[in-house]
């Protein structure tokens, strides 16, 4: 069964929280135990001083040890202090005891191991004092010297107060932990659910996006990592939506561009084969078929080139070269069309205008832009070439007079298969990929290409590339 992130995260938080409470409880128990022991031992030490003073006073008053008087002193002290009091000789034999006579220590001696630990500074222990008492208790033992005699005073807490104290503390900690954990789990449940709710929404949104449904975007409210992730998903969805629209448009355009020449070719070939077209007209229609085949070839070649640019399969072979000869050679290729339209070609002086790029690809850029200019320049109009330098960047501008571009057309001229209204009439055989290829080549070089136009006046394309390495400062 698949676990949800909510369950895993909640269980992890709960385990950490419970572990933390247990650790804190154990530390508090240990600290409290040590504190309680120190408090009890200090209590016994202080009260032993009272007993020592009472023994000294009795000894001085009676000129020696009076066991009956000390017994009468020990009993009320024992009751008020809650302790057992015993006075022994240096060998550990009980002389006076606060217990009822005969006391439980009658005939017993303190074990030598315990006796050796007792000093005049006092000894504190939680033990049975090597079997001297029936169970472990808080014990304080001290040697005292009165005159020429040495005695040992033992004082023991009667009740097993440590066990009671620890049980009470444990009960308090358990109740407190239960209350705290209950409140913490409630808060944690709400917090985790709120924290993971956006993730659940993003998961559902990502599933919708994967299925091609981009109609509903994520609502971003938090300005944290999750909010940033939601914004990124929305941006991704927007890009995918645009890509999907481009794909549909691409398929539609390709289908249209392929269908037209193929229909023409098929119709004329069938007409020739079935005799519908007279034999004397075969050559005429075969020329049309040849032109349509050339058009299909250009379309396929252009599409392959764009695919190579975008896939990064096209490798640049850059070098320093003068771009002016490429421009002049290209103009020579269009000489016939230039003469037919009586175009005035103006080239700004550009001696030594060297750039660093791939000559073959830049030749294609110049060819496509010149072809575009010759195609749309008005009869008797002009085509001009100008050059500029800005730091380590050089730019080439190609301007043609004519009808120009509408404002809404300027932002679309580099899109695949896009053809302006004017171009559809002037160049019905074009496929609308020339400027897209130009844009791809310039971007591949890390350069920029822009277009500007004024209706009924001119259209100008400007591309910029790196200056020749030898000319850089």
C-alpha positions as MATLAB code, in Angstrom:
seq = 'XXXXXXXXXXXXXXXXXXXXXXXXXXXXXXXXXXXXXXXXXXXXXXXXXXXXXXXXXXXXXXXXXXXXXXXXXXXXXXXXXXXXXXXXXXXXXXXXXXXXXXXXXXXXXXXXXXXXXXXXXXXXXXXXXXXXXXXXXXXXXXXXXXXXXXXXXXXXXXXXXXXXXXXXXXXXXXXXXXXXXXXXXXXXXXXXXXXXXXXXXXXXXXXXXXXXXXXXXXXXXXXXXXXXXXXXXXXXXXXXXXXXXXXXXXXXXXXXXXXXXXXXXXXXXXXXXXXXXXXXXXXXXXXXXXXXXXXXXXXXXXXXXXXXXXXXXXXXXXXXXXXXXXXXXXXXXXXXXXXXXXXXXXXXXXXXXXXXXXXXXXXXXXXXXXXXXXXXXXXXXXXXXXXXXXXXXXXXXXXXXXXXXXXXXXXXXXXXXXXXXXXXXXXXXXXXXXXXXXXXXXXXXXXXXXXXXXXXXXXXXXXXXXXXXXXXX';
ca = [
       0.000    0.000    0.000;
       1.394    3.385   -1.001;
       2.152    5.720    1.888;
       1.272    9.361    1.555;
       3.804   12.090    2.227;
       1.447   13.359    4.931;
       1.581   10.026    6.819;
       5.353    9.699    6.507;
       6.030   13.301    7.473;
       3.553   13.246   10.377;
       4.975    9.956   11.704;
       8.518   11.303   11.412;
       7.602   14.506   13.271;
       5.718   12.508   15.912;
       8.667   10.132   16.414;
      11.083   13.052   16.764;
       8.770   14.854   19.176;
       8.152   11.753   21.337;
      11.884   10.984   21.396;
      12.602   14.561   22.436;
      10.014   14.390   25.262;
      11.409   11.044   26.463;
      14.985   12.363   26.423;
      13.976   15.508   28.286;
      12.031   13.411   30.797;
      14.983   11.080   31.416;
      17.366   14.026   31.850;
      14.941   15.724   34.253;
      14.583   12.487   36.231;
      18.353   12.078   36.515;
      18.940   15.725   37.420;
      16.082   15.648   39.924;
      17.412   12.436   41.473;
      20.881   13.915   41.946;
      19.420   17.125   43.282;
      17.199   15.224   45.701;
      20.135   13.120   46.924;
      22.276   16.182   47.488;
      19.411   17.836   49.335;
      18.889   14.795   51.603;
      22.600   14.413   52.345;
      22.867   18.096   53.139;
      19.858   17.763   55.427;
      21.491   14.848   57.300;
      24.807   16.706   57.533;
      23.188   19.786   59.073;
      21.097   17.761   61.521;
      24.131   15.705   62.519;
      25.732   18.915   63.771;
      22.758   19.341   66.140;
      23.235   15.782   67.414;
      26.996   16.313   67.910;
      26.302   19.449   69.933;
      23.772   17.550   72.082;
      26.272   14.700   72.715;
      29.046   17.141   73.675;
      26.721   19.016   76.029;
      25.649   15.766   77.752;
      29.236   14.604   78.015;
      30.392   17.882   79.620;
      27.411   18.046   81.959;
      27.791   14.485   83.225;
      31.558   14.264   83.003;
      31.271   11.263   80.722;
      28.930    9.272   78.549;
      25.398    8.922   79.984;
      23.592    6.455   77.692;
      20.191    6.870   79.373;
      20.250   10.649   79.005;
      21.421   10.393   75.393;
      18.653    7.873   74.682;
      16.123   10.401   76.000;
      17.717   13.065   73.778;
      17.897   10.891   70.649;
      14.271    9.709   70.686;
      12.533   13.123   70.392;
      15.202   14.281   67.913;
      14.603   11.151   65.837;
      10.868   11.777   65.755;
      11.207   15.446   64.820;
      13.899   14.856   62.186;
      12.398   11.670   60.742;
      15.687    9.817   61.101;
      17.298    6.949   63.049;
      20.210    8.085   65.239;
      22.926    5.747   66.530;
      26.078    6.426   68.590;
      28.804    3.741   68.437;
      32.262    3.248   69.877;
      35.341    3.409   67.594;
      34.863   -0.271   66.735;
      31.292    0.258   65.498;
      29.458   -1.265   68.474;
      26.175    0.560   69.207;
      26.154    2.488   72.516;
      23.039    4.645   72.176;
      20.163    4.287   69.629;
      16.967    6.209   69.002;
      15.102    2.938   68.397;
      13.165    1.178   71.111;
      15.296   -0.819   73.523;
      16.701   -3.239   72.613;
      17.522   -1.693   69.220;
      17.991   -3.691   66.061;
      21.727   -2.980   66.198;
      22.253   -4.683   69.558;
      25.122   -7.101   69.283;
      26.047   -5.827   65.787;
      29.180   -4.101   64.635;
      29.648   -1.861   61.669;
      31.393   -3.857   58.947;
      35.126   -3.072   58.676;
      34.660   -1.995   55.009;
      32.104    0.634   56.082;
      34.023    1.574   59.208;
      37.133    2.395   57.214;
      35.219    4.927   55.118;
      34.035    7.026   58.050;
      36.105   10.165   58.739;
      35.758   13.304   60.822;
      34.636   15.139   57.663;
      31.619   12.851   57.379;
      30.447   10.179   54.961;
      27.255   10.349   52.827;
      25.849    7.194   51.217;
      22.675    5.744   49.753;
      23.173    2.126   50.803;
      22.585   -0.482   53.506;
      25.968    0.467   54.932;
      27.392   -2.998   54.174;
      24.408   -4.793   55.701;
      24.200   -2.719   58.867;
      20.659   -1.670   57.878;
      17.891   -3.802   56.383;
      17.585   -1.770   53.146;
      19.193    1.035   51.205;
      18.710    4.397   52.895;
      20.199    7.870   53.021;
      22.996    7.552   55.596;
      25.329   10.099   57.089;
      28.217    8.853   59.345;
      30.854   10.929   61.123;
      33.641   10.381   63.646;
      33.706   12.792   66.611;
      36.259   13.197   69.347;
      35.138   14.221   72.838;
      37.995   14.592   75.261;
      40.160   11.560   74.799;
      37.326    9.401   73.480;
      36.299    8.778   69.841;
      32.761    7.939   68.805;
      30.816    7.473   65.590;
      27.435    9.068   64.942;
      25.157    7.409   62.357;
      22.015    9.075   61.073;
      19.608    7.426   58.612;
      16.401    8.674   56.983;
      13.677    6.305   58.099;
      11.396    6.370   55.014;
      12.445    5.356   51.494;
      11.758    8.908   50.371;
      13.780    8.698   47.110;
      11.516    6.040   45.632;
       8.425    8.042   46.520;
       9.945   11.207   45.147;
      10.924    9.584   41.856;
       7.515    7.930   41.471;
       5.771   11.249   42.053;
       8.074   12.981   39.581;
       7.575   10.215   37.000;
       3.793   10.470   37.349;
       3.943   14.247   36.932;
       6.168   13.921   33.864;
       3.899   11.290   32.283;
       0.804   13.432   32.781;
       2.593   16.543   31.503;
       4.009   14.657   28.520;
       0.559   13.274   27.664;
      -0.968   16.762   27.738;
       1.908   18.318   25.789;
       1.983   15.540   23.183;
      -1.784   15.708   22.690;
      -1.621   19.457   22.105;
       1.526   19.100   19.971;
      -0.018   16.377   17.801;
      -3.092   18.510   17.194;
      -0.957   21.511   16.197;
       1.429   19.313   14.211;
      -1.429   17.607   12.345;
      -2.847   20.984   11.326;
       0.564   22.400   10.423;
       1.670   19.370    8.394;
      -1.660   19.216    6.590;
      -1.429   22.921    5.755;
       2.211   22.545    4.714;
       1.558   19.580    2.417;
      -1.733   20.841    1.004;
       0.046   22.947   -1.685;
       2.127   19.896   -2.635;
      -1.060   17.897   -3.165;
      -2.437   20.705   -5.322;
       0.809   20.897   -7.280;
       0.753   17.119   -7.821;
      -2.766   17.293   -9.255;
      -1.819   20.334  -11.343;
       1.295   18.578  -12.691;
      -0.900   15.615  -13.641;
      -3.279   17.958  -15.489;
      -0.373   19.639  -17.239;
       1.001   16.235  -18.234;
      -2.355   15.385  -19.789;
      -2.288   18.619  -21.781;
      -4.832   20.545  -19.705;
      -3.411   24.022  -19.039;
      -6.729   25.749  -18.356;
      -6.293   25.963  -14.576;
      -3.111   27.332  -13.043;
      -1.942   27.134   -9.422;
      -2.980   29.919   -7.069;
       0.192   31.254   -5.425;
      -0.207   32.783   -1.938;
       2.939   31.824   -0.008;
       6.214   33.666   -0.538;
       8.413   30.695    0.346;
       9.981   27.706   -1.413;
       6.557   26.165   -2.082;
       5.303   29.444   -3.501;
       8.382   29.632   -5.711;
       7.792   26.034   -6.830;
       4.144   26.816   -7.636;
       5.220   29.851   -9.669;
       7.791   27.722  -11.494;
       5.108   25.118  -12.275;
       2.841   27.852  -13.616;
       5.680   29.182  -15.769;
       6.398   25.658  -16.974;
       2.708   25.163  -17.773;
       2.716   28.427  -19.697;
       5.772   27.338  -21.666;
       4.246   23.914  -22.339;
       0.987   25.523  -23.409;
       2.854   27.807  -25.796;
       4.923   24.866  -27.012;
       1.750   22.857  -27.593;
       0.242   25.732  -29.556;
       3.457   26.018  -31.544;
       3.421   22.277  -32.184;
      -0.166   22.374  -33.394;
       0.582   25.390  -35.550;
       3.748   23.719  -36.839;
       1.871   20.537  -37.792;
      -0.907   22.575  -39.375;
       1.519   24.724  -41.357;
       3.699   21.787  -42.417;
       0.603   19.850  -43.466;
      -0.609   22.814  -45.485;
       2.776   23.517  -47.037;
       3.249   19.869  -47.977;
      -0.307   19.306  -49.131;
      -0.404   22.109  -51.711;
       2.626   21.099  -53.822;
       1.876   17.390  -53.436;
      -1.701   17.931  -54.637;
      -0.422   19.921  -57.602;
       2.219   17.325  -58.461;
      -0.230   14.442  -58.101;
      -2.889   16.149  -60.218;
      -0.562   17.009  -63.080;
       1.150   13.597  -63.075;
      -2.220   11.819  -63.113;
      -3.361   14.129  -65.905;
      -0.315   13.263  -67.974;
      -0.664    9.527  -67.299;
      -4.393    9.273  -68.067;
      -4.164   11.515  -71.125;
      -6.247   14.365  -69.739;
      -3.363   16.734  -70.452;
      -2.467   16.814  -74.161;
       0.982   15.557  -75.108;
       2.086   18.912  -76.457;
       1.515   20.473  -72.995;
       3.449   17.809  -71.068;
       6.668   19.875  -70.985;
       4.834   22.902  -69.643;
       3.244   20.961  -66.794;
       6.416   18.999  -66.025;
       8.133   22.362  -65.424;
       5.402   23.167  -62.917;
       5.920   19.749  -61.268;
       9.683   20.383  -61.142;
       9.113   23.779  -59.501;
       6.836   22.190  -56.896;
       9.421   19.466  -56.216;
      12.054   22.190  -55.701;
       9.665   23.927  -53.324;
       9.212   20.722  -51.325;
      12.980   20.243  -51.256;
      13.491   23.779  -49.884;
      10.849   23.224  -47.245;
      12.377   19.943  -46.051;
      15.911   21.367  -46.109;
      14.842   24.446  -44.132;
      13.028   22.348  -41.556;
      16.080   20.092  -41.136;
      18.346   23.118  -40.684;
      16.100   24.595  -37.984;
      15.996   21.220  -36.214;
      19.788   21.059  -36.255;
      20.106   24.585  -34.843;
      17.661   23.919  -32.012;
      19.092   20.465  -31.192;
      22.596   21.928  -30.978;
      23.829   19.457  -33.591;
      25.231   22.217  -35.779;
      28.826   22.971  -34.846;
      30.280   26.399  -35.498;
      33.540   26.755  -37.369;
      34.394   30.362  -36.557;
      37.153   32.493  -38.018;
      37.992   36.138  -38.646;
      36.737   37.367  -42.046;
      35.515   40.450  -43.902;
      31.762   40.369  -44.419;
      31.694   42.820  -47.351;
      32.772   40.255  -50.013;
      29.938   37.959  -48.868;
      27.445   40.810  -49.338;
      28.797   41.652  -52.796;
      28.710   38.006  -53.910;
      25.128   37.665  -52.677;
      24.061   40.780  -54.573;
      25.609   39.291  -57.709;
      23.343   36.240  -57.304;
      20.283   38.527  -57.353;
      21.592   40.801  -60.129;
      18.862   39.816  -62.596;
      16.012   40.534  -60.159;
      17.662   43.784  -59.082;
      17.815   44.948  -62.697;
      14.226   43.859  -63.393;
      12.911   45.971  -60.483;
      15.355   48.831  -61.171;
      16.596   48.745  -57.563;
      19.158   51.291  -56.350;
      21.711   49.439  -54.155;
      23.637   51.602  -51.688;
      26.553   50.199  -49.662;
      28.133   52.274  -46.932;
      31.933   52.259  -46.850;
      33.064   49.284  -44.788;
      36.715   48.608  -45.514;
      38.135   46.057  -43.088;
      34.758   45.346  -41.478;
      35.873   42.035  -40.008;
      33.849   39.754  -37.725;
      34.441   36.448  -35.967;
      31.825   33.883  -37.033;
      31.131   30.877  -39.236;
      31.458   32.219  -42.830;
      29.121   29.624  -44.377;
      26.309   30.223  -41.889;
      26.678   34.009  -42.053;
      26.589   33.673  -45.830;
      23.190   32.000  -45.440;
      22.031   34.834  -43.150;
      23.070   37.474  -45.692;
      21.491   35.489  -48.542;
      18.128   35.134  -46.747;
      18.025   38.801  -45.726;
      19.019   40.055  -49.207;
      16.499   37.691  -50.808;
      13.843   39.064  -48.444;
      14.828   42.682  -49.268;
      14.825   42.089  -53.042;
      11.493   40.318  -52.805;
       9.657   43.117  -50.981;
      11.378   46.286  -52.193;
       9.146   48.471  -54.353;
       9.949   48.876  -58.046;
      12.467   51.654  -58.508;
      13.140   51.531  -54.774;
      16.385   51.136  -52.899;
      18.296   48.604  -50.784;
      20.985   49.985  -48.482;
      23.667   48.362  -46.340;
      25.130   50.126  -43.292;
      27.656   49.039  -40.682;
      28.337   49.907  -37.065;
      30.776   49.078  -34.256;
      30.108   49.158  -30.509;
      33.021   47.937  -28.393;
      33.712   44.340  -29.411;
      30.408   44.016  -31.294;
      29.784   44.819  -34.946;
      26.395   45.213  -36.614;
      25.115   45.015  -40.182;
      21.847   46.668  -41.252;
      19.960   45.843  -44.471;
      17.155   48.284  -45.350;
      14.733   48.175  -48.233;
      12.166   50.746  -49.212;
       8.598   49.608  -49.754;
       5.337   48.954  -48.023;
       6.981   47.987  -44.717;
       5.547   45.917  -41.883;
       2.470   46.531  -39.787;
       3.013   46.987  -36.068;
       1.460   43.613  -35.205;
       3.634   41.853  -37.810;
       7.005   43.004  -36.441;
       6.906   40.690  -33.409;
       6.039   37.636  -35.564;
       8.398   37.851  -38.533;
      10.924   35.397  -36.984;
       8.308   32.733  -36.232;
       8.258   29.551  -38.298;
       5.944   29.582  -41.310;
       4.801   33.119  -40.546;
       4.053   35.083  -43.717;
       2.764   38.622  -43.834;
      -0.274   39.481  -45.920;
       1.986   41.154  -48.454;
       4.308   38.157  -48.735;
       1.433   35.779  -49.442;
       0.671   37.757  -52.603;
       4.236   38.530  -53.671;
       5.798   35.145  -52.832;
       3.147   32.385  -52.883;
       5.901   29.757  -53.259;
       7.723   30.786  -50.067;
       7.485   28.597  -46.949;
       8.006   31.255  -44.272;
      11.163   29.725  -42.760;
      13.912   32.050  -44.054;
      13.818   34.592  -41.221;
      13.381   31.843  -38.622;
      16.609   30.267  -39.888;
      18.350   33.657  -39.789;
      17.289   34.167  -36.171;
      18.498   30.682  -35.198;
      21.929   31.197  -36.783;
      22.466   34.579  -35.135;
      21.436   33.194  -31.722;
      23.779   30.257  -32.249;
      26.607   32.810  -32.580;
      25.498   34.590  -29.409;
      24.442   37.642  -31.399;
      21.200   39.595  -31.773;
      18.880   40.381  -34.660;
      16.198   43.082  -34.670;
      13.715   44.480  -37.151;
      12.305   47.975  -37.504;
       9.822   49.325  -40.017;
       7.654   52.287  -40.958;
       4.566   51.569  -43.083;
       4.911   52.718  -46.706;
       8.535   53.743  -46.112;
      11.001   50.981  -45.241;
      11.869   47.724  -43.449;
      15.282   47.249  -41.838;
      16.907   44.133  -40.367;
      19.989   44.565  -38.140;
      22.127   41.715  -36.837;
      25.133   41.992  -34.539;
      28.113   39.636  -34.127;
      31.501   39.613  -32.394;
      34.322   41.693  -33.798;
      37.249   39.786  -35.283;
      39.543   38.510  -32.550;
      42.559   40.170  -34.146;
      40.811   43.567  -34.005;
      39.758   43.394  -30.367;
      41.502   45.587  -27.849;
];
